[in-house]
């Protein structure tokens, strides 16, 4: 169940940093012939999907994706990701980053605005191709069991039959810590993020889907040695690393877009602040794009009501 009118109206009145809904672009990958609907919510990230022929009437369980992200010129560093459910919490997150000559990926799951732990559900990513040049890295992949997710008591889905999805993106310019093994990935706070409406046109679906999906034959696991069990929880590491992660001072989305602010006191935590002010965690995070909840900075001024 999605509360779309709420999400969409939030999207429109919280304009700063949000992509406009200009509809998708049609993009054909030359090497594979795969046709995508693509969206570019920021200059740093383009995401696209190709769906099975029936996906606009029957919810698809998989898609072929293209994720193209910028990296600092000449460096091939950083990481980027998409949330298949829009917000960061309780949605399937896909993180991708260049590592030497390959692009590694990891499915992640967040329950608070901590750095997310590994996702333990059935989502499976198989690569079709990847390219890394001086300014960008780009991955074509098949994502199976990626449009429905659950972990712990939470679950959700991205219903393609509605004709559009609400997706999230994030982008960082510094590379993950211990990135050689995606299962034990630790990422620092991203530089930039947002939520965007991903509307489909008839170019999103194609009868050739099965033959395109068959091109996904490359399972890229990175180098994990014997120590890491794929899917094992990294929450302990994530939490301890969060303490050393950069702590941007949380500031309201943009001056004038905040109707009410709150100053963080000792003992506060994000969920408490949201509840005390009658908003959801998602709203709190949306009003405060740079907010770091773990650790939450005492004295920081956060926006608790948008305009
Ligand atoms: C690098 O890759 C990006 C994304 O695939 C592409 O748009 C850009 O043209 C490429 N740059 C060069 C110099 O080939
Ligand atoms: C995208 O492709 C679909 C299907 O071929 C077509 O109907 C639509 O007009 C195209 N849209 C754009 C913006 O080119």
XYZ file of C-alpha atoms and ligand atoms in Angstrom, residues 24 26 201-203, ligand 2:
19
model
C 11.220 9.370 -19.269
C 13.981 6.558 -24.471
C 5.974 5.325 -21.430
C 5.315 2.487 -23.835
C 9.073 2.318 -24.534
C 9.496 6.355 -26.579
O 9.199 5.130 -27.214
C 7.796 4.857 -27.285
C 7.650 3.472 -27.849
O 8.376 3.313 -29.006
C 7.118 5.939 -28.101
O 5.726 5.682 -28.182
C 7.359 7.282 -27.452
O 6.824 8.330 -28.236
C 8.835 7.528 -27.265
N 8.987 8.727 -26.469
C 9.912 9.644 -26.688
C 9.953 10.799 -25.760
O 10.705 9.564 -27.625
